[in-house]
Amino acid sequence: MRKPLMAGNWKMNKTILEAVSVVKALKSAVADISDVEILLCPSFTALYAVNNEVKGSNISIGAQNLFWETKGAFTGEVSPAMVKDTGCSYVLVGHSERRQYFGETNETVNKKTRAALAIDLIPVVCVGETLAERESNVTFQIIEKQIEEGLAGLTPKQASLTVIAYEPVWAIGTGKTATPEQAQEVQAFVRKIYAQIYREAADKVRILYGGSVNPGNVSELMKQPDIDGGLVGGASLEAESFVKLVKYSVAN
Ligand code: PEP
């Protein structure tokens, strides 16, 4: 049985004080939840303070990025050990905004994924097609390549620990959600590719859906057999709506 994971990606939002204030509200509202794993990914600058706030609670924290080298002359980068040092157990890898604005490729995603796993950080590897790719009917080829290249060289154990987030680029921050059927179709395909490469890890890997998830659409999405949770941007920024997302998945 895969435990659902509801993850909030705060992107480049919130000062330290703002982040801590949302976490304080969130922490008490979700204190009784044990059927869903709750993950918050604040900006690097807020991680340490947010970690102090979530210690001993049922909320885990993750970074939004990491670099694959362990140390050295890489100005502005953050190493896997530094991410871990702030209290993170997860890290987002290859979010479409990083692919689009910061030149990340399947190859760099692979380096980051392997570097995270090497230090026992769980990577949440983001995959997804652009609108042009969907309209050209190449969605499955794109996703297959992102999985094959982005996750190349993982052991079966690492493959089952890794989390995949299917995020159609056209649905991120646009208010356009994939229909539950569209999301399920691609997520079932991700599991099929996984089974071909990593065999039994396919039953264990959690595949999240991301792209304008909100309290109004989460229920239908979470009913799909291959949707094991959500990666949520906008609707995770305020405690009230994120609590609704987390609680909805519990109700189901
Ligand atoms: C995201 O940040 O990964 C995301 C899916 O954003 P939003 O929920 O705002 O579309």
mmCIF file of C-alpha atoms and ligand atoms in Angstrom:
data_model
loop_
_atom_site.group_PDB
_atom_site.id
_atom_site.type_symbol
_atom_site.label_atom_id
_atom_site.label_comp_id
_atom_site.label_asym_id
_atom_site.label_seq_id
_atom_site.Cartn_x
_atom_site.Cartn_y
_atom_site.Cartn_z
ATOM 1 C CA MET A 1 0.000 0.000 0.000
ATOM 2 C CA ARG A 2 1.455 3.367 -1.008
ATOM 3 C CA LYS A 3 1.068 6.129 1.569
ATOM 4 C CA PRO A 4 -0.239 9.308 -0.090
ATOM 5 C CA LEU A 5 2.120 12.272 -0.085
ATOM 6 C CA MET A 6 0.859 15.861 -0.213
ATOM 7 C CA ALA A 7 3.721 18.214 -0.981
ATOM 8 C CA GLY A 8 3.705 22.014 -1.010
ATOM 9 C CA ASN A 9 6.147 23.795 -3.293
ATOM 10 C CA TRP A 10 6.436 27.375 -2.104
ATOM 11 C CA LYS A 11 8.699 28.371 -4.990
ATOM 12 C CA MET A 12 10.306 31.837 -4.538
ATOM 13 C CA ASN A 13 7.755 33.033 -1.978
ATOM 14 C CA LYS A 14 7.829 33.980 1.710
ATOM 15 C CA THR A 15 10.412 35.529 3.999
ATOM 16 C CA ILE A 16 11.540 33.499 6.998
ATOM 17 C CA LEU A 17 8.916 35.103 9.264
ATOM 18 C CA GLU A 18 6.134 34.538 6.736
ATOM 19 C CA ALA A 19 7.139 30.907 6.261
ATOM 20 C CA VAL A 20 7.256 30.221 9.990
ATOM 21 C CA SER A 21 3.879 31.846 10.530
ATOM 22 C CA VAL A 22 2.191 29.582 7.930
ATOM 23 C CA VAL A 23 3.905 26.525 9.391
ATOM 24 C CA LYS A 24 2.697 27.355 12.901
ATOM 25 C CA ALA A 25 -0.925 27.455 11.663
ATOM 26 C CA LEU A 26 -0.487 24.340 9.558
ATOM 27 C CA LYS A 27 1.159 22.290 12.263
ATOM 28 C CA SER A 28 -1.723 22.400 14.698
ATOM 29 C CA ALA A 29 -4.359 21.928 11.980
ATOM 30 C CA VAL A 30 -2.818 18.687 10.695
ATOM 31 C CA ALA A 31 -1.537 17.313 14.001
ATOM 32 C CA ASP A 32 -3.984 14.390 14.015
ATOM 33 C CA ILE A 33 -3.221 13.212 10.478
ATOM 34 C CA SER A 34 -1.262 10.040 10.043
ATOM 35 C CA ASP A 35 -2.637 8.519 6.813
ATOM 36 C CA VAL A 36 -1.016 11.147 4.596
ATOM 37 C CA GLU A 37 2.588 12.210 4.541
ATOM 38 C CA ILE A 38 2.909 15.990 4.554
ATOM 39 C CA LEU A 39 5.843 17.729 2.922
ATOM 40 C CA LEU A 40 6.706 21.413 2.662
ATOM 41 C CA CYS A 41 9.356 22.794 0.322
ATOM 42 C CA PRO A 42 10.133 26.399 1.343
ATOM 43 C CA SER A 43 12.942 28.467 -0.145
ATOM 44 C CA PHE A 44 16.500 27.694 0.971
ATOM 45 C CA THR A 45 16.609 30.738 3.237
ATOM 46 C CA ALA A 46 13.613 29.570 5.299
ATOM 47 C CA LEU A 47 14.545 25.888 5.608
ATOM 48 C CA TYR A 48 16.432 26.071 8.886
ATOM 49 C CA ALA A 49 13.753 28.106 10.659
ATOM 50 C CA VAL A 50 10.924 25.995 9.232
ATOM 51 C CA ASN A 51 12.728 22.860 10.357
ATOM 52 C CA ASN A 52 12.908 24.194 13.918
ATOM 53 C CA GLU A 53 9.158 24.738 13.768
ATOM 54 C CA VAL A 54 8.237 21.277 12.403
ATOM 55 C CA LYS A 55 10.566 19.241 14.642
ATOM 56 C CA GLY A 56 8.598 16.466 16.346
ATOM 57 C CA SER A 57 5.543 17.047 14.117
ATOM 58 C CA ASN A 58 4.164 15.039 11.191
ATOM 59 C CA ILE A 59 5.461 17.570 8.645
ATOM 60 C CA SER A 60 8.627 16.860 6.675
ATOM 61 C CA ILE A 61 10.598 19.446 4.789
ATOM 62 C CA GLY A 62 12.345 19.429 1.435
ATOM 63 C CA ALA A 63 14.480 21.791 -0.618
ATOM 64 C CA GLN A 64 13.455 22.928 -4.085
ATOM 65 C CA ASN A 65 16.814 22.166 -5.673
ATOM 66 C CA LEU A 66 20.372 20.996 -4.956
ATOM 67 C CA PHE A 67 23.696 20.762 -6.753
ATOM 68 C CA TRP A 68 25.352 17.403 -7.369
ATOM 69 C CA GLU A 69 28.923 18.261 -6.313
ATOM 70 C CA THR A 70 29.868 17.825 -2.663
ATOM 71 C CA LYS A 71 31.820 21.078 -2.212
ATOM 72 C CA GLY A 72 34.054 23.604 -3.935
ATOM 73 C CA ALA A 73 34.078 26.609 -6.208
ATOM 74 C CA PHE A 74 30.427 26.622 -7.304
ATOM 75 C CA THR A 75 29.262 30.067 -6.252
ATOM 76 C CA GLY A 76 25.600 30.215 -5.381
ATOM 77 C CA GLU A 77 25.036 26.463 -5.341
ATOM 78 C CA VAL A 78 23.897 24.320 -2.413
ATOM 79 C CA SER A 79 25.328 20.840 -1.879
ATOM 80 C CA PRO A 80 23.365 17.715 -0.922
ATOM 81 C CA ALA A 81 24.988 17.717 2.544
ATOM 82 C CA MET A 82 24.003 21.366 3.073
ATOM 83 C CA VAL A 83 20.407 20.541 2.165
ATOM 84 C CA LYS A 84 20.435 17.639 4.586
ATOM 85 C CA ASP A 85 22.025 19.794 7.272
ATOM 86 C CA THR A 86 18.954 22.064 7.349
ATOM 87 C CA GLY A 87 16.770 19.090 8.295
ATOM 88 C CA CYS A 88 15.443 18.180 4.853
ATOM 89 C CA SER A 89 14.495 14.615 4.063
ATOM 90 C CA TYR A 90 13.283 15.408 0.522
ATOM 91 C CA VAL A 91 14.416 17.530 -2.406
ATOM 92 C CA LEU A 92 12.621 18.549 -5.597
ATOM 93 C CA VAL A 93 14.593 17.752 -8.739
ATOM 94 C CA GLY A 94 13.976 18.960 -12.292
ATOM 95 C CA HIS A 95 10.893 21.071 -11.665
ATOM 96 C CA SER A 96 9.702 22.401 -15.036
ATOM 97 C CA GLU A 97 10.542 25.958 -13.972
ATOM 98 C CA ARG A 98 14.139 24.852 -13.457
ATOM 99 C CA ARG A 99 14.153 23.089 -16.805
ATOM 100 C CA GLN A 100 12.616 26.136 -18.502
ATOM 101 C CA TYR A 101 14.508 29.019 -16.859
ATOM 102 C CA PHE A 102 17.736 27.448 -15.596
ATOM 103 C CA GLY A 103 18.632 25.042 -18.368
ATOM 104 C CA GLU A 104 18.133 21.802 -16.472
ATOM 105 C CA THR A 105 18.160 18.725 -18.662
ATOM 106 C CA ASN A 106 17.488 15.035 -18.137
ATOM 107 C CA GLU A 107 21.236 14.656 -17.671
ATOM 108 C CA THR A 108 21.493 17.219 -14.846
ATOM 109 C CA VAL A 109 18.309 15.791 -13.334
ATOM 110 C CA ASN A 110 20.037 12.417 -13.247
ATOM 111 C CA LYS A 111 23.136 13.842 -11.539
ATOM 112 C CA LYS A 112 20.989 15.596 -8.941
ATOM 113 C CA THR A 113 18.788 12.556 -8.355
ATOM 114 C CA ARG A 114 21.789 10.316 -7.787
ATOM 115 C CA ALA A 115 23.507 12.877 -5.557
ATOM 116 C CA ALA A 116 20.355 13.169 -3.425
ATOM 117 C CA LEU A 117 19.933 9.414 -3.061
ATOM 118 C CA ALA A 118 23.617 8.988 -2.204
ATOM 119 C CA ILE A 119 23.065 11.040 0.948
ATOM 120 C CA ASP A 120 19.629 9.587 1.792
ATOM 121 C CA LEU A 121 17.604 12.525 0.589
ATOM 122 C CA ILE A 122 14.456 11.431 -1.233
ATOM 123 C CA PRO A 123 14.274 13.082 -4.643
ATOM 124 C CA VAL A 124 10.902 14.181 -5.991
ATOM 125 C CA VAL A 125 11.688 14.041 -9.692
ATOM 126 C CA CYS A 126 9.404 16.189 -11.831
ATOM 127 C CA VAL A 127 8.432 15.167 -15.342
ATOM 128 C CA GLY A 128 5.869 16.566 -17.749
ATOM 129 C CA GLU A 129 5.166 17.695 -21.285
ATOM 130 C CA THR A 130 4.673 21.230 -22.598
ATOM 131 C CA LEU A 131 1.472 22.256 -24.354
ATOM 132 C CA ALA A 132 3.228 22.109 -27.741
ATOM 133 C CA GLU A 133 4.400 18.571 -26.997
ATOM 134 C CA ARG A 134 0.905 17.461 -25.967
ATOM 135 C CA GLU A 135 -0.573 18.993 -29.089
ATOM 136 C CA SER A 136 2.033 17.232 -31.229
ATOM 137 C CA ASN A 137 1.092 13.906 -29.613
ATOM 138 C CA VAL A 138 4.562 13.274 -28.212
ATOM 139 C CA THR A 139 3.602 13.303 -24.511
ATOM 140 C CA PHE A 140 4.448 9.640 -23.938
ATOM 141 C CA GLN A 141 7.798 9.833 -25.739
ATOM 142 C CA ILE A 142 8.777 12.907 -23.693
ATOM 143 C CA ILE A 143 7.787 11.295 -20.400
ATOM 144 C CA GLU A 144 9.546 8.030 -21.273
ATOM 145 C CA LYS A 145 12.782 9.869 -22.063
ATOM 146 C CA GLN A 146 12.543 11.968 -18.886
ATOM 147 C CA ILE A 147 12.151 8.817 -16.781
ATOM 148 C CA GLU A 148 14.755 6.725 -18.606
ATOM 149 C CA GLU A 149 17.418 9.427 -18.681
ATOM 150 C CA GLY A 150 16.563 11.249 -15.464
ATOM 151 C CA LEU A 151 16.549 8.063 -13.398
ATOM 152 C CA ALA A 152 19.300 6.157 -15.210
ATOM 153 C CA GLY A 153 21.555 4.009 -13.054
ATOM 154 C CA LEU A 154 19.386 3.804 -9.932
ATOM 155 C CA THR A 155 19.311 0.576 -7.939
ATOM 156 C CA PRO A 156 15.850 -1.016 -7.599
ATOM 157 C CA LYS A 157 15.759 0.134 -3.952
ATOM 158 C CA GLN A 158 16.597 3.723 -4.921
ATOM 159 C CA ALA A 159 13.975 3.581 -7.662
ATOM 160 C CA SER A 160 11.285 2.570 -5.182
ATOM 161 C CA LEU A 161 12.266 5.336 -2.703
ATOM 162 C CA THR A 162 12.256 8.033 -5.371
ATOM 163 C CA VAL A 163 9.031 9.989 -5.821
ATOM 164 C CA ILE A 164 7.888 11.012 -9.297
ATOM 165 C CA ALA A 165 5.758 14.109 -9.861
ATOM 166 C CA TYR A 166 3.882 14.228 -13.138
ATOM 167 C CA GLU A 167 3.341 17.906 -13.846
ATOM 168 C CA PRO A 168 2.075 18.837 -17.289
ATOM 169 C CA VAL A 169 3.820 22.163 -17.890
ATOM 170 C CA TRP A 170 0.636 23.682 -19.343
ATOM 171 C CA ALA A 171 -1.158 23.071 -16.035
ATOM 172 C CA ILE A 172 1.392 24.638 -13.672
ATOM 173 C CA GLY A 173 0.296 27.951 -12.202
ATOM 174 C CA THR A 174 -2.205 28.421 -15.026
ATOM 175 C CA GLY A 175 -5.402 27.371 -13.279
ATOM 176 C CA LYS A 176 -5.789 24.676 -15.999
ATOM 177 C CA THR A 177 -5.768 21.266 -14.358
ATOM 178 C CA ALA A 178 -5.355 18.081 -16.329
ATOM 179 C CA THR A 179 -8.585 16.124 -16.082
ATOM 180 C CA PRO A 180 -8.335 13.184 -13.694
ATOM 181 C CA GLU A 181 -8.454 10.908 -16.756
ATOM 182 C CA GLN A 182 -5.620 12.780 -18.519
ATOM 183 C CA ALA A 183 -3.489 12.632 -15.369
ATOM 184 C CA GLN A 184 -4.291 8.968 -14.747
ATOM 185 C CA GLU A 185 -3.416 8.042 -18.330
ATOM 186 C CA VAL A 186 0.083 9.502 -18.052
ATOM 187 C CA GLN A 187 0.649 8.319 -14.484
ATOM 188 C CA ALA A 188 -0.270 4.731 -15.432
ATOM 189 C CA PHE A 189 2.223 5.079 -18.285
ATOM 190 C CA VAL A 190 4.923 6.252 -15.845
ATOM 191 C CA ARG A 191 4.288 3.150 -13.731
ATOM 192 C CA LYS A 192 4.468 0.966 -16.836
ATOM 193 C CA ILE A 193 7.855 2.418 -17.834
ATOM 194 C CA TYR A 194 8.990 1.972 -14.253
ATOM 195 C CA ALA A 195 7.955 -1.697 -14.318
ATOM 196 C CA GLN A 196 9.966 -2.259 -17.488
ATOM 197 C CA ILE A 197 13.106 -0.763 -15.973
ATOM 198 C CA TYR A 198 12.786 -1.373 -12.240
ATOM 199 C CA ARG A 199 10.250 -4.236 -12.017
ATOM 200 C CA GLU A 200 8.726 -4.465 -8.528
ATOM 201 C CA ALA A 201 9.743 -0.879 -7.647
ATOM 202 C CA ALA A 202 6.807 0.102 -9.882
ATOM 203 C CA ASP A 203 4.308 -0.984 -7.231
ATOM 204 C CA LYS A 204 6.110 0.975 -4.522
ATOM 205 C CA VAL A 205 7.005 4.242 -6.261
ATOM 206 C CA ARG A 206 4.729 7.140 -5.404
ATOM 207 C CA ILE A 207 3.614 9.170 -8.387
ATOM 208 C CA LEU A 208 2.242 12.606 -7.557
ATOM 209 C CA TYR A 209 0.171 14.812 -9.810
ATOM 210 C CA GLY A 210 0.956 18.520 -9.973
ATOM 211 C CA GLY A 211 -0.636 21.355 -11.906
ATOM 212 C CA SER A 212 -3.208 23.708 -10.390
ATOM 213 C CA VAL A 213 -4.334 21.234 -7.712
ATOM 214 C CA ASN A 214 -6.773 22.951 -5.348
ATOM 215 C CA PRO A 215 -9.341 22.015 -2.697
ATOM 216 C CA GLY A 216 -12.016 21.817 -5.402
ATOM 217 C CA ASN A 217 -10.333 19.305 -7.692
ATOM 218 C CA VAL A 218 -8.185 17.252 -5.318
ATOM 219 C CA SER A 219 -10.890 14.668 -4.594
ATOM 220 C CA GLU A 220 -11.390 13.548 -8.185
ATOM 221 C CA LEU A 221 -7.649 13.483 -8.806
ATOM 222 C CA MET A 222 -6.955 11.425 -5.684
ATOM 223 C CA LYS A 223 -9.529 8.811 -6.702
ATOM 224 C CA GLN A 224 -7.354 7.759 -9.653
ATOM 225 C CA PRO A 225 -5.475 4.528 -8.991
ATOM 226 C CA ASP A 226 -2.061 5.834 -10.073
ATOM 227 C CA ILE A 227 -2.235 9.219 -8.347
ATOM 228 C CA ASP A 228 -0.520 8.853 -4.979
ATOM 229 C CA GLY A 229 -0.609 12.480 -3.928
ATOM 230 C CA GLY A 230 -0.044 16.009 -5.113
ATOM 231 C CA LEU A 231 2.741 18.496 -5.702
ATOM 232 C CA VAL A 232 1.014 21.781 -5.069
ATOM 233 C CA GLY A 233 2.212 25.318 -5.714
ATOM 234 C CA GLY A 234 -0.340 28.123 -5.332
ATOM 235 C CA ALA A 235 -2.792 26.268 -3.091
ATOM 236 C CA SER A 236 -0.060 25.360 -0.607
ATOM 237 C CA LEU A 237 0.912 28.943 0.180
ATOM 238 C CA GLU A 238 -1.789 29.495 2.785
ATOM 239 C CA ALA A 239 -2.387 27.102 5.659
ATOM 240 C CA GLU A 240 -6.152 27.018 5.161
ATOM 241 C CA SER A 241 -6.156 25.686 1.595
ATOM 242 C CA PHE A 242 -3.225 23.325 2.129
ATOM 243 C CA VAL A 243 -4.981 21.837 5.174
ATOM 244 C CA LYS A 244 -8.036 21.189 2.977
ATOM 245 C CA LEU A 245 -5.874 19.358 0.452
ATOM 246 C CA VAL A 246 -4.232 17.210 3.108
ATOM 247 C CA LYS A 247 -7.538 16.454 4.830
ATOM 248 C CA TYR A 248 -9.295 15.667 1.622
ATOM 249 C CA SER A 249 -6.887 12.911 0.846
ATOM 250 C CA VAL A 250 -7.433 11.518 4.323
ATOM 251 C CA ALA A 251 -11.206 11.479 3.808
ATOM 252 C CA ASN A 252 -10.632 9.235 0.818
HETATM 253 C C1 PEP B 1 4.163 23.373 -8.793
HETATM 254 O O1 PEP B 1 4.716 24.318 -8.252
HETATM 255 O O2 PEP B 1 4.786 22.331 -8.971
HETATM 256 C C2 PEP B 1 2.766 23.523 -9.205
HETATM 257 C C3 PEP B 1 2.141 22.483 -9.675
HETATM 258 O O3 PEP B 1 2.194 24.781 -9.067
HETATM 259 P P1 PEP B 1 0.614 25.097 -9.086
HETATM 260 O O4 PEP B 1 -0.040 24.148 -8.123
HETATM 261 O O5 PEP B 1 0.520 26.518 -8.661
HETATM 262 O O6 PEP B 1 0.129 24.861 -10.495
#
